[in-house]
PDB file of C-alpha atoms in Angstrom:
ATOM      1  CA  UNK A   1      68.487  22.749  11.674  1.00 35.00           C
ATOM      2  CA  UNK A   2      65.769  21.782  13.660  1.00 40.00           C
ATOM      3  CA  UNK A   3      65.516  20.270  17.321  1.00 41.00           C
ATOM      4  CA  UNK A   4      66.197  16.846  18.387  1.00 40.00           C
ATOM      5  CA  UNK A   5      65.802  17.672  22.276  1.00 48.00           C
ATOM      6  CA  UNK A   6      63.221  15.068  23.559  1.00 54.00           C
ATOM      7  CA  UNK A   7      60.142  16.727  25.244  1.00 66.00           C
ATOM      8  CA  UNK A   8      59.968  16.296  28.853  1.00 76.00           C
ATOM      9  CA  UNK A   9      56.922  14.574  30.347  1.00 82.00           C
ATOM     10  CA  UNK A  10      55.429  17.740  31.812  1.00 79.00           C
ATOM     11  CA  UNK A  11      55.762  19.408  28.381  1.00 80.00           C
ATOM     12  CA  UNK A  12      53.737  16.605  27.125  1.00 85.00           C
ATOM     13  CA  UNK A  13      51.464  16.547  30.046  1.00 87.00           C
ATOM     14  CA  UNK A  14      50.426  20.349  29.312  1.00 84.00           C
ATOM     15  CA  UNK A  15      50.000  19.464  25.642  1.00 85.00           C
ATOM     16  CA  UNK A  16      47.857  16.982  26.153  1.00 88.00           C
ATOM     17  CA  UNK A  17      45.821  18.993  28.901  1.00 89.00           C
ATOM     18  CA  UNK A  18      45.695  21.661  26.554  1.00 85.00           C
ATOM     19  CA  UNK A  19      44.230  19.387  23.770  1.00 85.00           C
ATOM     20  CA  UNK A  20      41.814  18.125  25.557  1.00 87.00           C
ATOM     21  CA  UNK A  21      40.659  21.643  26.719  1.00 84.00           C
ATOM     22  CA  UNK A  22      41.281  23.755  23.055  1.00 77.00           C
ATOM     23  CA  UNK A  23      41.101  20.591  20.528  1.00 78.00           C
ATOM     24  CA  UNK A  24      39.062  17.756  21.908  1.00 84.00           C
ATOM     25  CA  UNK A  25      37.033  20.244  23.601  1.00 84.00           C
ATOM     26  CA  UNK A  26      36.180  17.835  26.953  1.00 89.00           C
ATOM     27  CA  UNK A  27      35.881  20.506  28.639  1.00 89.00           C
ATOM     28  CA  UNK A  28      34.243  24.411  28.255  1.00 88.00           C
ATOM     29  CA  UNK A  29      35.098  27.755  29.549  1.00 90.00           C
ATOM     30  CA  UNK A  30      33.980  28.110  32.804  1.00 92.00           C
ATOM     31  CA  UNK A  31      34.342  24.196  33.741  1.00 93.00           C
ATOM     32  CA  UNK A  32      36.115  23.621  37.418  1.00 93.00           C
ATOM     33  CA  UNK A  33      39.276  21.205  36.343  1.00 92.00           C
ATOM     34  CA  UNK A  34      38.905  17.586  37.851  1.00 91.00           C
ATOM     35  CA  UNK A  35      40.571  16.687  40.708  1.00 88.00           C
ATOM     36  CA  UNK A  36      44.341  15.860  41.093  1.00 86.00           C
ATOM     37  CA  UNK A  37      44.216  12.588  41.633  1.00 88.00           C
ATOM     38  CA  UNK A  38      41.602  12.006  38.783  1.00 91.00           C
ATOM     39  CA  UNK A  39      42.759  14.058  36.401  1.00 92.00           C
ATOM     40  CA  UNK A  40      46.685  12.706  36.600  1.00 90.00           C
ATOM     41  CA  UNK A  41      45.089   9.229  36.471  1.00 91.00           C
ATOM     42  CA  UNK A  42      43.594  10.414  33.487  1.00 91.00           C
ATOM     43  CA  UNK A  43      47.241  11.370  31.812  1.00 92.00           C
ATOM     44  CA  UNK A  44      49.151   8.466  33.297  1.00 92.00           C
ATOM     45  CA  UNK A  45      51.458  11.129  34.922  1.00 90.00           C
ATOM     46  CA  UNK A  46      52.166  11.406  38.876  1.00 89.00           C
ATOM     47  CA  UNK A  47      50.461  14.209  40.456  1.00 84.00           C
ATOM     48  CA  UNK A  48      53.850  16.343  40.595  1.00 80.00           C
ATOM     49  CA  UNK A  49      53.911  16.287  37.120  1.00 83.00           C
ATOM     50  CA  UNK A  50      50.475  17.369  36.447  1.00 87.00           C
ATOM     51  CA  UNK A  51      51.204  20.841  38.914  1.00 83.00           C
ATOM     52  CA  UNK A  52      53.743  21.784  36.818  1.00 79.00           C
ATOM     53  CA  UNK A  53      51.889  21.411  33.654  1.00 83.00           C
ATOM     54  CA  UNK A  54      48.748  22.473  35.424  1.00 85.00           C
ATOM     55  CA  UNK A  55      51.197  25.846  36.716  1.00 77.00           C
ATOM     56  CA  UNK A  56      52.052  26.237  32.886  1.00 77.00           C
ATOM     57  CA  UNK A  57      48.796  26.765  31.916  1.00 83.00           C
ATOM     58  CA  UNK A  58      47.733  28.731  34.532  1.00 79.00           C
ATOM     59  CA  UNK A  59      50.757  31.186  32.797  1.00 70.00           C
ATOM     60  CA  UNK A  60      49.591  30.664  29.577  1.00 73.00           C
ATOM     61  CA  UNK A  61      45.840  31.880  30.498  1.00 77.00           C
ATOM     62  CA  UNK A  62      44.308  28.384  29.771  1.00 84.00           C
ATOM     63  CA  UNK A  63      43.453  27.755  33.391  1.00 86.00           C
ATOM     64  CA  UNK A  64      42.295  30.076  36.338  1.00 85.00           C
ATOM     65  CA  UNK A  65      42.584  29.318  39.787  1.00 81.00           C
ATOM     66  CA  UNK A  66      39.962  30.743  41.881  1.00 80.00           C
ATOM     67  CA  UNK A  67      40.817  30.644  45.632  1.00 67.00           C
ATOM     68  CA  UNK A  68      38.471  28.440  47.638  1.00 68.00           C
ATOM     69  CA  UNK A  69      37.179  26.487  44.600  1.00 79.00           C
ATOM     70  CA  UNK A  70      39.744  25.021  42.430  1.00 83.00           C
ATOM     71  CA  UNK A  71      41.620  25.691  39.001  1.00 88.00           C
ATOM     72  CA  UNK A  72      38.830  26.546  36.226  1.00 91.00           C
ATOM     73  CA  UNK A  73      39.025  27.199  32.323  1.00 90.00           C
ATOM     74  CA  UNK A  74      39.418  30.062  31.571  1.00 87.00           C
ATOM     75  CA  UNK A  75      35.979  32.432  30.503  1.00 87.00           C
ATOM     76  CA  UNK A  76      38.118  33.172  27.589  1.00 80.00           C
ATOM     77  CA  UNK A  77      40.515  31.227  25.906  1.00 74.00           C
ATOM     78  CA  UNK A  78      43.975  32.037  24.030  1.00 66.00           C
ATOM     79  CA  UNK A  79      43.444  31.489  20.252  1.00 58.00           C
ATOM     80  CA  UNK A  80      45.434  28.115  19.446  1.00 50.00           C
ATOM     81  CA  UNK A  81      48.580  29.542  18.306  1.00 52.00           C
ATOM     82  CA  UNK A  82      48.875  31.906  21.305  1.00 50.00           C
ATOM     83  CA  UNK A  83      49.640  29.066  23.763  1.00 51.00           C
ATOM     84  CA  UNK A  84      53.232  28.300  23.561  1.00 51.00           C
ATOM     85  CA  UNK A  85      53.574  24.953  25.870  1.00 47.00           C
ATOM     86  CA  UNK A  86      57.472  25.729  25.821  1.00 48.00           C
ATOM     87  CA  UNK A  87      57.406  28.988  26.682  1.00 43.00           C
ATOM     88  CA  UNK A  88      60.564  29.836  28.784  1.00 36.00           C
ATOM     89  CA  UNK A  89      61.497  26.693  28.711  1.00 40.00           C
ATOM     90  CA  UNK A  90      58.113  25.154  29.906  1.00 40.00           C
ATOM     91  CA  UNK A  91      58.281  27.152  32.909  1.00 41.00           C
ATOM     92  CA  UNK A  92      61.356  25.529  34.606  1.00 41.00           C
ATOM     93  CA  UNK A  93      61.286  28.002  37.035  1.00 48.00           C
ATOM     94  CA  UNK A  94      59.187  25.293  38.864  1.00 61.00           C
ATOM     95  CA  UNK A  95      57.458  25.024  42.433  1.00 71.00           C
ATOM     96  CA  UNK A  96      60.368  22.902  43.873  1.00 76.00           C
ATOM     97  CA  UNK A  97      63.160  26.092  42.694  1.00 79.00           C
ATOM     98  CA  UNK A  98      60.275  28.537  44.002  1.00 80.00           C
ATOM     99  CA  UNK A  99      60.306  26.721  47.293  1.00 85.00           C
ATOM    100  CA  UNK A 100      64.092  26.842  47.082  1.00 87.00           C
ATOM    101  CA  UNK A 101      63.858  30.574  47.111  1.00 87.00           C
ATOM    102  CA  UNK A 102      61.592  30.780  49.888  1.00 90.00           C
ATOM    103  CA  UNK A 103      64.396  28.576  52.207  1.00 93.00           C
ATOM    104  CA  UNK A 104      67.215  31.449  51.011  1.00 92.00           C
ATOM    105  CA  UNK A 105      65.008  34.755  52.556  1.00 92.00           C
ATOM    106  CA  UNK A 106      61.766  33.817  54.583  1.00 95.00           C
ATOM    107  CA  UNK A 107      63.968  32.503  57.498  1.00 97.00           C
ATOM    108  CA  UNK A 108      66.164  35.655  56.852  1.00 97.00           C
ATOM    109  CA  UNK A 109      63.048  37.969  56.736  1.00 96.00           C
ATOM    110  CA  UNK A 110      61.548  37.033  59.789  1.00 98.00           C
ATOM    111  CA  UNK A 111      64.593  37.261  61.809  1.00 98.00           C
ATOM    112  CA  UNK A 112      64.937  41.124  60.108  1.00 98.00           C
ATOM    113  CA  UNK A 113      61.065  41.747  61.203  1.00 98.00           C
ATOM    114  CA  UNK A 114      61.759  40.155  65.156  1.00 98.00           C
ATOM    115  CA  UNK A 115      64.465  42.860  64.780  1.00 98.00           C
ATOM    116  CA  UNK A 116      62.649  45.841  62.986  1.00 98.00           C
ATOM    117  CA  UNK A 117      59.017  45.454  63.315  1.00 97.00           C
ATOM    118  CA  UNK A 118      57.185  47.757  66.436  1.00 97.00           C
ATOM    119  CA  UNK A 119      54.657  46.201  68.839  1.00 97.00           C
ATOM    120  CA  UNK A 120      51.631  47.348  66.350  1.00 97.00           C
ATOM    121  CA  UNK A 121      52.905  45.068  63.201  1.00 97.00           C
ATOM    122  CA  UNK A 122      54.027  42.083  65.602  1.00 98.00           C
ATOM    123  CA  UNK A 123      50.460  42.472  67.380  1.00 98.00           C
ATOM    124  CA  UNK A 124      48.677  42.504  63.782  1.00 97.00           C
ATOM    125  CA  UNK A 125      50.875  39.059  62.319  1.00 98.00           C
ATOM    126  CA  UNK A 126      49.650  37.472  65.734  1.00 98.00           C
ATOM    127  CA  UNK A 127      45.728  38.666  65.250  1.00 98.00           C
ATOM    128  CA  UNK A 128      46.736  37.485  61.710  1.00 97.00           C
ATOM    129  CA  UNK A 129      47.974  34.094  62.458  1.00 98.00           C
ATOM    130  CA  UNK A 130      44.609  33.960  64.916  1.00 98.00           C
ATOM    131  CA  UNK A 131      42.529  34.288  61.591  1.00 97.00           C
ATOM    132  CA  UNK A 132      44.320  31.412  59.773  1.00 97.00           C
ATOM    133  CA  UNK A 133      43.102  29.066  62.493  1.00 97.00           C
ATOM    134  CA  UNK A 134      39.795  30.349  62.513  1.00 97.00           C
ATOM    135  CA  UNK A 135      39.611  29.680  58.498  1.00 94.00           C
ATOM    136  CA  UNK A 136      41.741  26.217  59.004  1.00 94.00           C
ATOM    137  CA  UNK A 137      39.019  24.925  61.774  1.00 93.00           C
ATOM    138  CA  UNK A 138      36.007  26.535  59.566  1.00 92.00           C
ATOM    139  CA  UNK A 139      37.444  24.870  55.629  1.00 82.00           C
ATOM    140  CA  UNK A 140      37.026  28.591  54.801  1.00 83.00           C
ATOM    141  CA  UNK A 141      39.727  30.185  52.682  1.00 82.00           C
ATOM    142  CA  UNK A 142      42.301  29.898  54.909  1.00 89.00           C
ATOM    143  CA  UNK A 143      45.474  29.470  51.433  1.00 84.00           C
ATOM    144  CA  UNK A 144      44.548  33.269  50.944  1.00 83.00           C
ATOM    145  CA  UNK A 145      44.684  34.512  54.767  1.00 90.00           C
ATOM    146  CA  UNK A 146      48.115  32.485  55.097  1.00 92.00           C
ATOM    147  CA  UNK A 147      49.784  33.893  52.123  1.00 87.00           C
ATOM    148  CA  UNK A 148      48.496  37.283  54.159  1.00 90.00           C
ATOM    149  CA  UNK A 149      50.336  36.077  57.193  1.00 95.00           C
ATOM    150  CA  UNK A 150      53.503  35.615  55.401  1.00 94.00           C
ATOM    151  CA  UNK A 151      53.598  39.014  53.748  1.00 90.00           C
ATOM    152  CA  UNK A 152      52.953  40.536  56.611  1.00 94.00           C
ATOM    153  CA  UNK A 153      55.801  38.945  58.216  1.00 96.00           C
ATOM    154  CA  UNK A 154      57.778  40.476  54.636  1.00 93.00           C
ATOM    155  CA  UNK A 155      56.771  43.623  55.188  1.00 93.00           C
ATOM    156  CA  UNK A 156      57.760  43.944  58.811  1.00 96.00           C
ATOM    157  CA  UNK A 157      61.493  43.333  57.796  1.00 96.00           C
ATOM    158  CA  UNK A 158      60.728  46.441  56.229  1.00 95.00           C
ATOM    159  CA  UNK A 159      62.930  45.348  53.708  1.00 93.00           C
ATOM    160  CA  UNK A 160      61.645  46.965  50.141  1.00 86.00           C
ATOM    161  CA  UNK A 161      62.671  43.831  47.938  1.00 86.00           C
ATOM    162  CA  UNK A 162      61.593  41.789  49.946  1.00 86.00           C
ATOM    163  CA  UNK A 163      58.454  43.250  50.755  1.00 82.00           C
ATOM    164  CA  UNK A 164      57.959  43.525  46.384  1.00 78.00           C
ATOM    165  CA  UNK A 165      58.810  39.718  46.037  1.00 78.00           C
ATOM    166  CA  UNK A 166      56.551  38.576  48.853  1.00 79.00           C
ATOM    167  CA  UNK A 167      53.338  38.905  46.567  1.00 72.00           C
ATOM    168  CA  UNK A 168      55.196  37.136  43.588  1.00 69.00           C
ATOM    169  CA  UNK A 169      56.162  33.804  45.214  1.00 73.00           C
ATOM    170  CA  UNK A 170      53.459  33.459  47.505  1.00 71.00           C
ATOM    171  CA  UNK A 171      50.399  33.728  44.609  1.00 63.00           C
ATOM    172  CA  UNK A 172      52.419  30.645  42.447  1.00 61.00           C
ATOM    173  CA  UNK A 173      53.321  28.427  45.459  1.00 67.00           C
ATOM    174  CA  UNK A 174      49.484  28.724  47.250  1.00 64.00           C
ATOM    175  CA  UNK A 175      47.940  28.356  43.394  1.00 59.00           C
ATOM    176  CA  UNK A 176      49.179  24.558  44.450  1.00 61.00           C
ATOM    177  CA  UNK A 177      48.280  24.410  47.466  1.00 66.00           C
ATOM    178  CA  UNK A 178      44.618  25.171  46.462  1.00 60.00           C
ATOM    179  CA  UNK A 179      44.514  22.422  43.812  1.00 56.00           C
ATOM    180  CA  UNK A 180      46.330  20.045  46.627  1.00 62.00           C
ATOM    181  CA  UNK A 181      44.568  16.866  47.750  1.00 61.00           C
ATOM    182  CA  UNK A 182      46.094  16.468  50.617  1.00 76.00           C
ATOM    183  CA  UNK A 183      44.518  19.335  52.190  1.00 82.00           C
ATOM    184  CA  UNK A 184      44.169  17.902  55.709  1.00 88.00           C
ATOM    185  CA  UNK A 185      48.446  17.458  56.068  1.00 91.00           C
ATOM    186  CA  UNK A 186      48.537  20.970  54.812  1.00 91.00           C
ATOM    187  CA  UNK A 187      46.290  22.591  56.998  1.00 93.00           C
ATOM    188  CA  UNK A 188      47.823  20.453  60.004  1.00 95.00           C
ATOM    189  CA  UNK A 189      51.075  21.866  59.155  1.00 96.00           C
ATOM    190  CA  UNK A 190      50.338  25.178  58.763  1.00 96.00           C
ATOM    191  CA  UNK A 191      48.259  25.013  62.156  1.00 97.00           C
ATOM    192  CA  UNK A 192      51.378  23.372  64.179  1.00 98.00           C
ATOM    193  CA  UNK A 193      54.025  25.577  62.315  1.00 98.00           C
ATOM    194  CA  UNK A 194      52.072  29.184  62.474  1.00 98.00           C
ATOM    195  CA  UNK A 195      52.004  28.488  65.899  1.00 98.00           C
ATOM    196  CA  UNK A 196      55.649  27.858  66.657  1.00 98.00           C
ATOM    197  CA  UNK A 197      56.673  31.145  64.559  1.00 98.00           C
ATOM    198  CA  UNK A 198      54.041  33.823  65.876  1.00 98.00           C
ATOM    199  CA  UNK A 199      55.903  32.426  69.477  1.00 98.00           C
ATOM    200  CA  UNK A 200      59.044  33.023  68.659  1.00 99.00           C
ATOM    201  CA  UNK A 201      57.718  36.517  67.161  1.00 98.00           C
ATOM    202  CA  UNK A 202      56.335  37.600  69.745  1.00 98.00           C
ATOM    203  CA  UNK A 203      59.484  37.165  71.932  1.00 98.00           C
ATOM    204  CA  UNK A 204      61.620  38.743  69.355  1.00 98.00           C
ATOM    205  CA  UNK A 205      63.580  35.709  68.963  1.00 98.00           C
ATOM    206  CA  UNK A 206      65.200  35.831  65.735  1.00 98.00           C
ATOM    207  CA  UNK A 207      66.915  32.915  66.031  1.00 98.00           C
ATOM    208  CA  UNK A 208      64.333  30.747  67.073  1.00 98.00           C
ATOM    209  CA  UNK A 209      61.474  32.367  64.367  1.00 98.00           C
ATOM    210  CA  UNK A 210      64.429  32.329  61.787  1.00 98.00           C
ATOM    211  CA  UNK A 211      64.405  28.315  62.423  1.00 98.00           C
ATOM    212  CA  UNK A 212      60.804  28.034  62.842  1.00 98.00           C
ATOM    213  CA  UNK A 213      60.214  29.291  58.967  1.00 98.00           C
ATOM    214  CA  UNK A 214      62.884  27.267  57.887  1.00 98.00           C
ATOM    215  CA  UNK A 215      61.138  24.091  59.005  1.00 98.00           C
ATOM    216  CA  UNK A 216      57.746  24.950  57.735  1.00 97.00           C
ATOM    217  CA  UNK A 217      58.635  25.321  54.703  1.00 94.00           C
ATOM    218  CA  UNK A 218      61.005  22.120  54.474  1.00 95.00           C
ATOM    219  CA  UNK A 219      57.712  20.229  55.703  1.00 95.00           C
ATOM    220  CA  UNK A 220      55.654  22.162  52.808  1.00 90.00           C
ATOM    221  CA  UNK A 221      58.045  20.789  50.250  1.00 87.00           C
ATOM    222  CA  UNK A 222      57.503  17.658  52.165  1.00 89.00           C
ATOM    223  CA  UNK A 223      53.669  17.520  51.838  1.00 86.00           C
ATOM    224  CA  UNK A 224      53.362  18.625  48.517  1.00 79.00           C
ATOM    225  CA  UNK A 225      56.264  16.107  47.097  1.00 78.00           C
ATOM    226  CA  UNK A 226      58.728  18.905  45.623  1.00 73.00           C
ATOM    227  CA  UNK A 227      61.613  16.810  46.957  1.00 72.00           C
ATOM    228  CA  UNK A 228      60.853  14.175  44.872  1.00 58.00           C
TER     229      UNK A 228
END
């Protein structure tokens, strides 16, 4: 018997961003995606919507973000047929339950690396955290040196898992952060926040960095409307 579930708006947000790219054909391989703003104008959606349809096809291998420039079409295409817009149920592990995870062991890990971590790896997440600003006052790539920041901080816990999921969370949550338009609130929070946690670091104040992380990210989920 088939179906009667309703579609949610995000599942019919990616198919009609995926018509337009494999069946209308408005845009070609290689073509940088509009904008956020114009695009979800363009779909009547809100721009939360659009990431997570956006994050779908970015799974599906219909979109490619390149860091620094945007989210592209991909050089080459799934055949139609391949692209399953409901795949694991549309991807409803979304941003908002990734950011979830990230509040249940960042704040954890960097307590374990105030703990754990010798002078040489708290040294190299503070010359780290020195390169972020450098990139954040410069508009150079400054999403990919952050997500380096925050592994580092994983692998100084030098807790294996941790260290392993690091990598996993960080390349879906920053995918949206590059496609953000609200890049100067980002960048100003990353700029005050980095700051706050490399201090507490340094003084091996678990407590304190432990509480630092937690309220970055709570003001990431913040800026890029995951609450909502």
């Amino acid at each position: 018997m088939p179906s009667t579930k309703a579609k949610s708006l995000t599942e019919r947000t990616g198919e009609a961003l995926y018509d337009m790219i494999l069946i209308q054909k408005q845009f070609k391989p290689g073509d940088k995606l509009p904008n956020e703003f114009e695009l979800s104008a363009r779909l009547g959606v809100s721009r939360a919507t659009l990431r997570e349809a956006v994050s779908a096809l970015i799974a599906q291998g219909v979109l490619v973000v390149k860091r620094g420039s945007g989210t592209f079409i991909a050089n080459e295409l799934p055949s139609i047929g391949d692209v399953s817009i409901s795949s694991i149920d549309f991807m409803r592990v979304r941003l908002s339950d990734l950011y979830e995870i990230r509040l249940m062991f960042e704040p954890q890990s960097v307590k374990l690396a105030c703990e754990r971590a010798d002078d040489s790896e708290l040294a190299a997440i503070e010359e780290q955290s020195k390169k972020v600003n450098r990139l954040l006052r410069s508009d150079g790539n400054w999403p990919d040196a952050d997500q380096e920041f925050h592994e580092m901080i994983g692998a100084a816990s030098h807790n294996e898992f941790i260290s392993r999921l690091f990598p996993i969370i960080n390349s879906a949550v920053h995918e949206v952060m590059l496609i953000s338009t609200n890049q100067k609130l980002l960048k100003d929070i990353v700029r005050r926040d980095n700051a706050l946690i490399v201090e507490f670091i340094m003084k091996r104040d678990g407590d304190g960095a432990s509480h630092a992380m937690s309220i970055h990210i709570r003001h990431m989920i913040n800026a890029l409307k995951l609450n909502s």
